[in-house]
mmCIF file of C-alpha atoms in Angstrom:
data_model
loop_
_atom_site.group_PDB
_atom_site.id
_atom_site.type_symbol
_atom_site.label_atom_id
_atom_site.label_comp_id
_atom_site.label_asym_id
_atom_site.label_seq_id
_atom_site.Cartn_x
_atom_site.Cartn_y
_atom_site.Cartn_z
ATOM 1 C CA MET A 1 -66.894 -1.203 -129.859
ATOM 2 C CA ASN A 2 -64.380 -3.341 -127.973
ATOM 3 C CA LEU A 3 -60.831 -2.081 -128.354
ATOM 4 C CA PRO A 4 -57.776 -4.343 -127.983
ATOM 5 C CA PRO A 5 -56.383 -4.360 -124.436
ATOM 6 C CA LEU A 6 -53.504 -2.062 -123.565
ATOM 7 C CA GLU A 7 -51.210 -5.072 -123.164
ATOM 8 C CA LEU A 8 -51.672 -5.864 -126.866
ATOM 9 C CA TRP A 9 -50.989 -2.295 -128.028
ATOM 10 C CA LEU A 10 -47.805 -2.203 -125.937
ATOM 11 C CA SER A 11 -46.569 -5.653 -126.929
ATOM 12 C CA VAL A 12 -43.273 -6.123 -128.754
ATOM 13 C CA PRO A 13 -44.658 -7.133 -132.197
ATOM 14 C CA VAL A 14 -47.369 -4.469 -132.278
ATOM 15 C CA LEU A 15 -45.041 -1.682 -131.205
ATOM 16 C CA ALA A 16 -42.419 -2.861 -133.709
ATOM 17 C CA VAL A 17 -44.977 -2.529 -136.520
ATOM 18 C CA ILE A 18 -46.056 0.864 -135.186
ATOM 19 C CA GLY A 19 -42.368 1.811 -135.095
ATOM 20 C CA LEU A 20 -42.039 0.951 -138.790
ATOM 21 C CA CYS A 21 -44.884 3.327 -139.628
ATOM 22 C CA ILE A 22 -43.585 6.042 -137.308
ATOM 23 C CA GLY A 23 -40.134 5.654 -138.867
ATOM 24 C CA SER A 24 -41.641 6.290 -142.296
ATOM 25 C CA PHE A 25 -43.212 9.497 -140.970
ATOM 26 C CA LEU A 26 -39.915 10.502 -139.342
ATOM 27 C CA ASN A 27 -38.275 10.379 -142.764
ATOM 28 C CA VAL A 28 -40.798 12.991 -143.883
ATOM 29 C CA VAL A 29 -40.195 15.121 -140.782
ATOM 30 C CA VAL A 30 -36.411 15.009 -141.210
ATOM 31 C CA HIS A 31 -36.672 15.940 -144.881
ATOM 32 C CA ARG A 32 -39.324 18.685 -144.655
ATOM 33 C CA LEU A 33 -39.111 20.340 -141.251
ATOM 34 C CA PRO A 34 -35.825 22.240 -141.873
ATOM 35 C CA PRO A 35 -37.027 23.938 -145.096
ATOM 36 C CA ILE A 36 -40.359 24.721 -143.426
ATOM 37 C CA MET A 37 -38.464 26.421 -140.597
ATOM 38 C CA GLU A 38 -36.246 28.309 -143.039
ATOM 39 C CA ARG A 39 -39.282 29.625 -144.921
ATOM 40 C CA LEU A 40 -40.720 30.917 -141.650
ATOM 41 C CA TRP A 41 -37.424 32.615 -140.773
ATOM 42 C CA LEU A 42 -37.267 34.296 -144.173
ATOM 43 C CA ALA A 43 -40.868 35.439 -143.764
ATOM 44 C CA ASP A 44 -39.840 37.075 -140.466
ATOM 45 C CA VAL A 45 -36.914 38.767 -142.228
ATOM 46 C CA GLN A 46 -39.254 40.004 -144.939
ATOM 47 C CA ALA A 47 -41.613 41.476 -142.349
ATOM 48 C CA LEU A 48 -38.752 43.225 -140.544
ATOM 49 C CA LEU A 49 -37.364 44.704 -143.759
ATOM 50 C CA GLN A 50 -40.736 46.323 -144.355
ATOM 51 C CA ASP A 51 -41.203 47.510 -140.769
ATOM 52 C CA ARG A 52 -39.969 51.092 -141.002
ATOM 53 C CA ALA A 53 -40.491 51.870 -137.315
ATOM 54 C CA THR A 54 -38.384 48.902 -136.188
ATOM 55 C CA LEU A 55 -35.637 49.700 -138.695
ATOM 56 C CA GLN A 56 -35.433 53.322 -137.530
ATOM 57 C CA ARG A 57 -35.497 52.332 -133.860
ATOM 58 C CA THR A 58 -32.767 49.700 -134.319
ATOM 59 C CA LEU A 59 -30.472 51.325 -136.879
ATOM 60 C CA GLY A 60 -30.760 54.865 -135.566
ATOM 61 C CA PRO A 61 -31.327 58.283 -137.113
ATOM 62 C CA GLN A 62 -28.580 57.776 -139.720
ATOM 63 C CA VAL A 63 -30.994 55.619 -141.739
ATOM 64 C CA ASP A 64 -32.567 57.949 -144.269
ATOM 65 C CA GLU A 65 -35.691 57.579 -146.363
ATOM 66 C CA ALA A 66 -33.759 56.219 -149.325
ATOM 67 C CA ALA A 67 -32.288 53.406 -147.229
ATOM 68 C CA LEU A 68 -35.683 52.569 -145.758
ATOM 69 C CA ALA A 69 -37.130 52.412 -149.256
ATOM 70 C CA ARG A 70 -34.366 50.035 -150.364
ATOM 71 C CA TYR A 71 -34.980 47.770 -147.381
ATOM 72 C CA GLY A 72 -38.674 47.792 -148.150
ATOM 73 C CA GLN A 73 -38.068 46.856 -151.775
ATOM 74 C CA THR A 74 -35.792 44.015 -150.690
ATOM 75 C CA GLY A 75 -38.485 42.777 -148.308
ATOM 76 C CA GLU A 76 -41.102 42.981 -151.040
ATOM 77 C CA ALA A 77 -38.904 40.978 -153.426
ATOM 78 C CA LEU A 78 -38.240 38.392 -150.731
ATOM 79 C CA GLY A 79 -41.961 38.102 -150.006
ATOM 80 C CA SER A 80 -42.716 37.592 -153.702
ATOM 81 C CA ALA A 81 -40.077 34.857 -153.910
ATOM 82 C CA LEU A 82 -41.547 33.082 -150.888
ATOM 83 C CA GLU A 83 -45.087 33.292 -152.302
ATOM 84 C CA ALA A 84 -43.860 31.719 -155.548
ATOM 85 C CA LEU A 85 -42.624 28.618 -153.744
ATOM 86 C CA PRO A 86 -44.865 25.528 -153.878
ATOM 87 C CA PRO A 87 -46.799 24.769 -150.664
ATOM 88 C CA LEU A 88 -44.832 22.733 -148.159
ATOM 89 C CA ALA A 89 -46.040 21.085 -144.954
ATOM 90 C CA LEU A 90 -45.488 17.778 -143.199
ATOM 91 C CA SER A 91 -48.754 16.508 -144.697
ATOM 92 C CA ARG A 92 -48.451 17.911 -148.209
ATOM 93 C CA PRO A 93 -47.522 17.540 -150.972
ATOM 94 C CA ARG A 94 -47.561 13.768 -151.236
ATOM 95 C CA SER A 95 -44.210 12.007 -151.213
ATOM 96 C CA ARG A 96 -42.429 12.092 -154.540
ATOM 97 C CA CYS A 97 -39.162 11.022 -156.108
ATOM 98 C CA PRO A 98 -36.544 13.746 -155.547
ATOM 99 C CA ALA A 99 -34.941 12.934 -158.911
ATOM 100 C CA CYS A 100 -37.909 12.977 -161.316
ATOM 101 C CA GLY A 101 -40.702 14.439 -159.162
ATOM 102 C CA THR A 102 -43.098 11.536 -159.729
ATOM 103 C CA THR A 103 -45.680 11.209 -156.950
ATOM 104 C CA LEU A 104 -45.258 7.890 -155.174
ATOM 105 C CA ARG A 105 -48.098 5.384 -155.125
ATOM 106 C CA TRP A 106 -49.241 4.040 -151.767
ATOM 107 C CA PHE A 107 -47.615 0.654 -152.391
ATOM 108 C CA HIS A 108 -44.283 2.402 -152.970
ATOM 109 C CA ASN A 109 -44.445 3.780 -149.426
ATOM 110 C CA ILE A 110 -44.678 0.540 -147.432
ATOM 111 C CA PRO A 111 -41.892 0.801 -144.852
ATOM 112 C CA VAL A 112 -38.774 -1.230 -145.727
ATOM 113 C CA VAL A 113 -40.767 -3.648 -147.949
ATOM 114 C CA SER A 114 -41.195 -1.196 -150.837
ATOM 115 C CA TRP A 115 -37.498 -0.312 -150.795
ATOM 116 C CA LEU A 116 -36.580 -3.986 -151.008
ATOM 117 C CA LEU A 117 -39.120 -4.808 -153.738
ATOM 118 C CA LEU A 118 -38.052 -1.800 -155.801
ATOM 119 C CA ARG A 119 -34.412 -2.827 -155.329
ATOM 120 C CA ALA A 120 -33.602 0.608 -153.950
ATOM 121 C CA ARG A 121 -34.609 2.392 -157.167
ATOM 122 C CA CYS A 122 -37.451 4.698 -158.185
ATOM 123 C CA ALA A 123 -40.180 2.821 -160.057
ATOM 124 C CA ALA A 124 -40.567 5.702 -162.527
ATOM 125 C CA CYS A 125 -37.035 6.841 -163.378
ATOM 126 C CA GLY A 126 -34.766 4.205 -161.839
ATOM 127 C CA ALA A 127 -32.874 6.719 -159.698
ATOM 128 C CA PRO A 128 -31.322 5.165 -156.583
ATOM 129 C CA ILE A 129 -33.218 5.513 -153.305
ATOM 130 C CA SER A 130 -31.051 6.173 -150.265
ATOM 131 C CA ALA A 131 -30.687 3.288 -147.842
ATOM 132 C CA ARG A 132 -31.246 5.734 -144.999
ATOM 133 C CA TYR A 133 -35.023 5.606 -145.498
ATOM 134 C CA PRO A 134 -35.409 1.905 -144.645
ATOM 135 C CA LEU A 135 -32.695 2.154 -141.989
ATOM 136 C CA VAL A 136 -34.646 4.879 -140.176
ATOM 137 C CA GLU A 137 -37.836 2.799 -140.443
ATOM 138 C CA ALA A 138 -36.146 -0.381 -139.252
ATOM 139 C CA GLY A 139 -34.222 1.483 -136.548
ATOM 140 C CA THR A 140 -37.395 3.039 -135.171
ATOM 141 C CA ALA A 141 -39.114 -0.356 -135.195
ATOM 142 C CA LEU A 142 -36.135 -1.868 -133.365
ATOM 143 C CA ALA A 143 -36.155 0.940 -130.780
ATOM 144 C CA PHE A 144 -39.885 0.528 -130.138
ATOM 145 C CA GLY A 145 -39.543 -3.246 -129.905
ATOM 146 C CA LEU A 146 -36.619 -3.059 -127.484
ATOM 147 C CA ILE A 147 -38.467 -0.566 -125.301
ATOM 148 C CA ALA A 148 -41.526 -2.836 -125.187
ATOM 149 C CA TRP A 149 -39.372 -5.891 -124.432
ATOM 150 C CA THR A 150 -37.440 -4.081 -121.675
ATOM 151 C CA PHE A 151 -40.253 -2.248 -119.872
ATOM 152 C CA GLY A 152 -43.287 -4.389 -120.676
ATOM 153 C CA PRO A 153 -46.888 -3.206 -121.122
ATOM 154 C CA THR A 154 -46.531 -0.161 -118.874
ATOM 155 C CA PRO A 155 -47.043 3.574 -119.335
ATOM 156 C CA LEU A 156 -43.248 3.956 -119.284
ATOM 157 C CA THR A 157 -43.086 2.041 -122.562
ATOM 158 C CA ALA A 158 -45.445 4.524 -124.224
ATOM 159 C CA VAL A 159 -43.477 7.451 -122.776
ATOM 160 C CA TYR A 160 -40.148 6.137 -124.029
ATOM 161 C CA CYS A 161 -41.497 5.256 -127.490
ATOM 162 C CA VAL A 162 -42.664 8.839 -128.023
ATOM 163 C CA ALA A 163 -39.336 10.107 -126.700
ATOM 164 C CA ALA A 164 -37.424 7.713 -128.976
ATOM 165 C CA ALA A 165 -39.251 8.990 -132.068
ATOM 166 C CA LEU A 166 -38.471 12.602 -131.145
ATOM 167 C CA LEU A 167 -34.812 11.808 -130.419
ATOM 168 C CA ILE A 168 -34.357 9.995 -133.737
ATOM 169 C CA ALA A 169 -35.848 12.923 -135.657
ATOM 170 C CA MET A 170 -33.730 15.481 -133.803
ATOM 171 C CA ALA A 171 -30.516 13.501 -134.203
ATOM 172 C CA LEU A 172 -30.981 13.159 -137.971
ATOM 173 C CA ILE A 173 -31.995 16.784 -138.507
ATOM 174 C CA ASP A 174 -28.992 17.984 -136.493
ATOM 175 C CA LEU A 175 -26.725 15.638 -138.432
ATOM 176 C CA ASP A 176 -28.007 17.008 -141.753
ATOM 177 C CA THR A 177 -28.359 20.709 -140.953
ATOM 178 C CA THR A 178 -26.817 21.418 -137.504
ATOM 179 C CA LEU A 179 -30.319 22.515 -136.429
ATOM 180 C CA LEU A 180 -32.313 21.272 -133.449
ATOM 181 C CA PRO A 181 -35.888 22.464 -134.021
ATOM 182 C CA ASP A 182 -37.599 24.092 -131.047
ATOM 183 C CA SER A 183 -40.818 22.322 -132.003
ATOM 184 C CA LEU A 184 -39.140 18.977 -131.247
ATOM 185 C CA THR A 185 -36.985 19.898 -128.245
ATOM 186 C CA TYR A 186 -39.906 21.630 -126.536
ATOM 187 C CA ALA A 187 -42.184 18.723 -127.373
ATOM 188 C CA LEU A 188 -39.780 16.326 -125.624
ATOM 189 C CA LEU A 189 -39.402 18.689 -122.675
ATOM 190 C CA GLY A 190 -43.165 19.044 -122.264
ATOM 191 C CA TRP A 191 -43.672 15.297 -122.711
ATOM 192 C CA GLY A 192 -41.142 14.582 -119.970
ATOM 193 C CA LEU A 193 -42.757 17.012 -117.537
ATOM 194 C CA LEU A 194 -46.269 15.759 -118.317
ATOM 195 C CA SER A 195 -45.229 12.127 -117.890
ATOM 196 C CA ALA A 196 -43.570 12.910 -114.554
ATOM 197 C CA TRP A 197 -46.674 14.786 -113.372
ATOM 198 C CA LEU A 198 -48.940 11.869 -114.342
ATOM 199 C CA GLY A 199 -46.641 9.377 -112.617
ATOM 200 C CA TRP A 200 -45.883 7.461 -115.817
ATOM 201 C CA THR A 201 -42.120 7.528 -115.193
ATOM 202 C CA PRO A 202 -40.038 6.877 -112.080
ATOM 203 C CA VAL A 203 -39.010 10.557 -112.233
ATOM 204 C CA GLY A 204 -40.967 12.810 -109.881
ATOM 205 C CA LEU A 205 -42.177 16.197 -111.080
ATOM 206 C CA ALA A 206 -39.697 18.061 -108.860
ATOM 207 C CA ASP A 207 -36.867 15.864 -110.169
ATOM 208 C CA ALA A 208 -37.966 16.514 -113.759
ATOM 209 C CA ALA A 209 -38.113 20.277 -113.150
ATOM 210 C CA LEU A 210 -34.606 20.223 -111.688
ATOM 211 C CA GLY A 211 -33.515 18.211 -114.710
ATOM 212 C CA VAL A 212 -34.746 21.004 -116.971
ATOM 213 C CA LEU A 213 -32.940 23.706 -114.975
ATOM 214 C CA TRP A 214 -29.669 21.827 -114.588
ATOM 215 C CA GLY A 215 -29.747 20.393 -118.100
ATOM 216 C CA TYR A 216 -30.046 23.785 -119.718
ATOM 217 C CA GLY A 217 -27.950 25.642 -117.172
ATOM 218 C CA ALA A 218 -25.008 23.248 -117.165
ATOM 219 C CA LEU A 219 -24.452 23.343 -120.924
ATOM 220 C CA TRP A 220 -25.120 27.079 -121.037
ATOM 221 C CA GLY A 221 -22.536 27.650 -118.312
ATOM 222 C CA ILE A 222 -19.905 25.459 -119.972
ATOM 223 C CA THR A 223 -20.459 27.106 -123.350
ATOM 224 C CA THR A 224 -20.387 30.634 -121.913
ATOM 225 C CA LEU A 225 -17.152 29.953 -120.020
ATOM 226 C CA TYR A 226 -15.553 28.372 -123.103
ATOM 227 C CA ALA A 227 -16.596 31.363 -125.220
ATOM 228 C CA ALA A 228 -15.098 33.753 -122.671
ATOM 229 C CA LEU A 229 -11.785 31.855 -122.634
ATOM 230 C CA ARG A 230 -11.474 30.957 -126.310
ATOM 231 C CA GLY A 231 -13.734 33.447 -128.069
ATOM 232 C CA VAL A 232 -15.687 30.608 -129.714
ATOM 233 C CA ARG A 233 -19.061 29.136 -128.793
ATOM 234 C CA GLY A 234 -18.714 25.372 -128.605
ATOM 235 C CA MET A 235 -22.451 24.588 -128.553
ATOM 236 C CA ALA A 236 -25.679 26.215 -129.633
ATOM 237 C CA GLU A 237 -29.011 26.919 -127.957
ATOM 238 C CA GLY A 238 -30.551 23.779 -129.438
ATOM 239 C CA ASP A 239 -28.097 21.599 -127.510
ATOM 240 C CA PHE A 240 -29.044 23.345 -124.247
ATOM 241 C CA LYS A 241 -32.738 22.777 -124.937
ATOM 242 C CA LEU A 242 -32.228 19.118 -125.839
ATOM 243 C CA MET A 243 -30.270 18.560 -122.627
ATOM 244 C CA ALA A 244 -33.060 20.258 -120.661
ATOM 245 C CA ALA A 245 -35.602 17.986 -122.362
ATOM 246 C CA LEU A 246 -33.572 14.902 -121.436
ATOM 247 C CA GLY A 247 -33.449 16.166 -117.868
ATOM 248 C CA ALA A 248 -37.250 16.455 -117.841
ATOM 249 C CA LEU A 249 -37.632 12.944 -119.217
ATOM 250 C CA LEU A 250 -34.959 11.105 -117.232
ATOM 251 C CA GLY A 251 -34.361 13.237 -114.146
ATOM 252 C CA VAL A 252 -31.508 15.360 -112.900
ATOM 253 C CA ALA A 253 -29.384 12.386 -111.771
ATOM 254 C CA GLN A 254 -29.046 11.102 -115.338
ATOM 255 C CA LEU A 255 -27.630 14.355 -116.706
ATOM 256 C CA LEU A 256 -24.050 13.586 -115.682
ATOM 257 C CA PRO A 257 -23.822 10.170 -117.385
ATOM 258 C CA ILE A 258 -25.590 11.545 -120.481
ATOM 259 C CA ILE A 259 -23.204 14.469 -120.921
ATOM 260 C CA LEU A 260 -20.105 12.414 -120.126
ATOM 261 C CA LEU A 261 -21.077 9.647 -122.529
ATOM 262 C CA ALA A 262 -22.046 12.118 -125.263
ATOM 263 C CA SER A 263 -18.832 14.095 -124.805
ATOM 264 C CA ALA A 264 -16.617 11.002 -124.864
ATOM 265 C CA VAL A 265 -18.205 9.608 -128.036
ATOM 266 C CA GLY A 266 -18.371 13.044 -129.679
ATOM 267 C CA ALA A 267 -14.716 13.739 -128.933
ATOM 268 C CA ALA A 268 -13.651 10.358 -130.317
ATOM 269 C CA VAL A 269 -15.652 10.881 -133.500
ATOM 270 C CA GLY A 270 -14.357 14.431 -133.855
ATOM 271 C CA VAL A 271 -10.718 13.322 -133.558
ATOM 272 C CA PHE A 272 -11.365 10.563 -136.098
ATOM 273 C CA LEU A 273 -12.938 12.995 -138.582
ATOM 274 C CA ILE A 274 -10.080 15.465 -138.220
ATOM 275 C CA LEU A 275 -7.306 12.867 -138.521
ATOM 276 C CA ALA A 276 -8.805 10.411 -141.006
ATOM 277 C CA ARG A 277 -11.263 12.497 -143.013
ATOM 278 C CA ASN A 278 -9.469 15.879 -143.036
ATOM 279 C CA HIS A 279 -12.409 17.545 -141.328
ATOM 280 C CA ARG A 280 -11.642 21.241 -140.833
ATOM 281 C CA ARG A 281 -11.503 22.225 -137.187
ATOM 282 C CA GLU A 282 -13.554 25.384 -137.731
ATOM 283 C CA VAL A 283 -16.490 23.418 -139.197
ATOM 284 C CA PRO A 284 -18.901 22.547 -136.351
ATOM 285 C CA ILE A 285 -19.741 18.931 -135.598
ATOM 286 C CA PRO A 286 -23.369 18.403 -134.525
ATOM 287 C CA PHE A 287 -23.616 17.447 -130.858
ATOM 288 C CA GLY A 288 -27.318 16.576 -130.886
ATOM 289 C CA PRO A 289 -26.847 12.997 -132.130
ATOM 290 C CA TYR A 290 -24.475 12.266 -129.236
ATOM 291 C CA LEU A 291 -26.867 13.754 -126.686
ATOM 292 C CA ALA A 292 -29.677 11.668 -128.202
ATOM 293 C CA GLY A 293 -27.455 8.576 -127.987
ATOM 294 C CA GLY A 294 -26.711 9.359 -124.353
ATOM 295 C CA GLY A 295 -30.445 9.705 -123.753
ATOM 296 C CA PHE A 296 -31.110 6.290 -125.294
ATOM 297 C CA ALA A 297 -28.352 4.747 -123.181
ATOM 298 C CA SER A 298 -29.833 6.319 -120.063
ATOM 299 C CA MET A 299 -33.296 4.948 -120.862
ATOM 300 C CA PHE A 300 -32.036 1.372 -120.926
ATOM 301 C CA PHE A 301 -29.009 1.481 -118.611
ATOM 302 C CA GLY A 302 -29.618 4.481 -116.358
ATOM 303 C CA ALA A 303 -28.886 2.753 -113.058
ATOM 304 C CA GLN A 304 -25.791 1.002 -114.423
ATOM 305 C CA LEU A 305 -24.457 4.261 -115.873
ATOM 306 C CA LEU A 306 -24.847 5.974 -112.533
ATOM 307 C CA ARG A 307 -22.931 3.195 -110.783
ATOM 308 C CA TRP A 308 -20.281 3.359 -113.483
ATOM 309 C CA TRP A 309 -19.716 7.117 -113.322
ATOM 310 C CA LEU A 310 -20.482 7.546 -109.617
ATOM 311 C CA PRO A 311 -19.222 4.390 -107.881
ATOM 312 C CA HIS A 312 -20.316 4.023 -104.256
#
């Protein structure tokens, strides 16, 4: 069987269509991955509550048999509650209306087109459908198309398209939940290292490895120092891991423009939210979307950003 040439697969129109489909899947990932993670965390809690040896080792000899029994009963109740939940995975159940629970037909899931034809309302109950779904689909298609147009039919285009999909998913999940899933940050980190090792990016493997070390270490150091001075942690582990992943993908030299750009935009948005939207200072503002935006900027304008921030 003769397959289409690589140049066709990596062309602007084909990748834009692929981006539409990937964007539809990203909507599912953004919606389902956080509750999947939370179920796994609760399952770990349930197992610990029923692990008498760990409880005694951690809590000390003051924990008597009655307390251990209570913990065990709590763990058993938690386990029963988790077992009663309907199955949830990225692949199942099929997509359904969040308002009425009606399973969507295949022609209601066509990216962007279905939303327009349905006039942004559920076909079964008429409940409004958020505009974010088609915006994510169209935005992913636009990102894929721009990458193909900028870098041509090269392996770098494939590398950046995968990275773009992961960054979009992480930015939206962090925006919704202030979580950056390890499954996504590690996937981007591994993808960056693999691409550097295969020579698909202009970043050498040593440069990518240094990007991981400096990306994680720099944010960890800043956050640890800030916590020591102010008693508050300004960033979380997920931000460190995302920065490390961007270092693997784009190289150690791009870390400075990424963090400066993300910090400048994040600070401006934070001041706006506090002054104009009465955002409480103690409520954290997700930093992942700004890091992802800095990563996108570095993909397209890396050399220009370096000249801007580090003039020769």
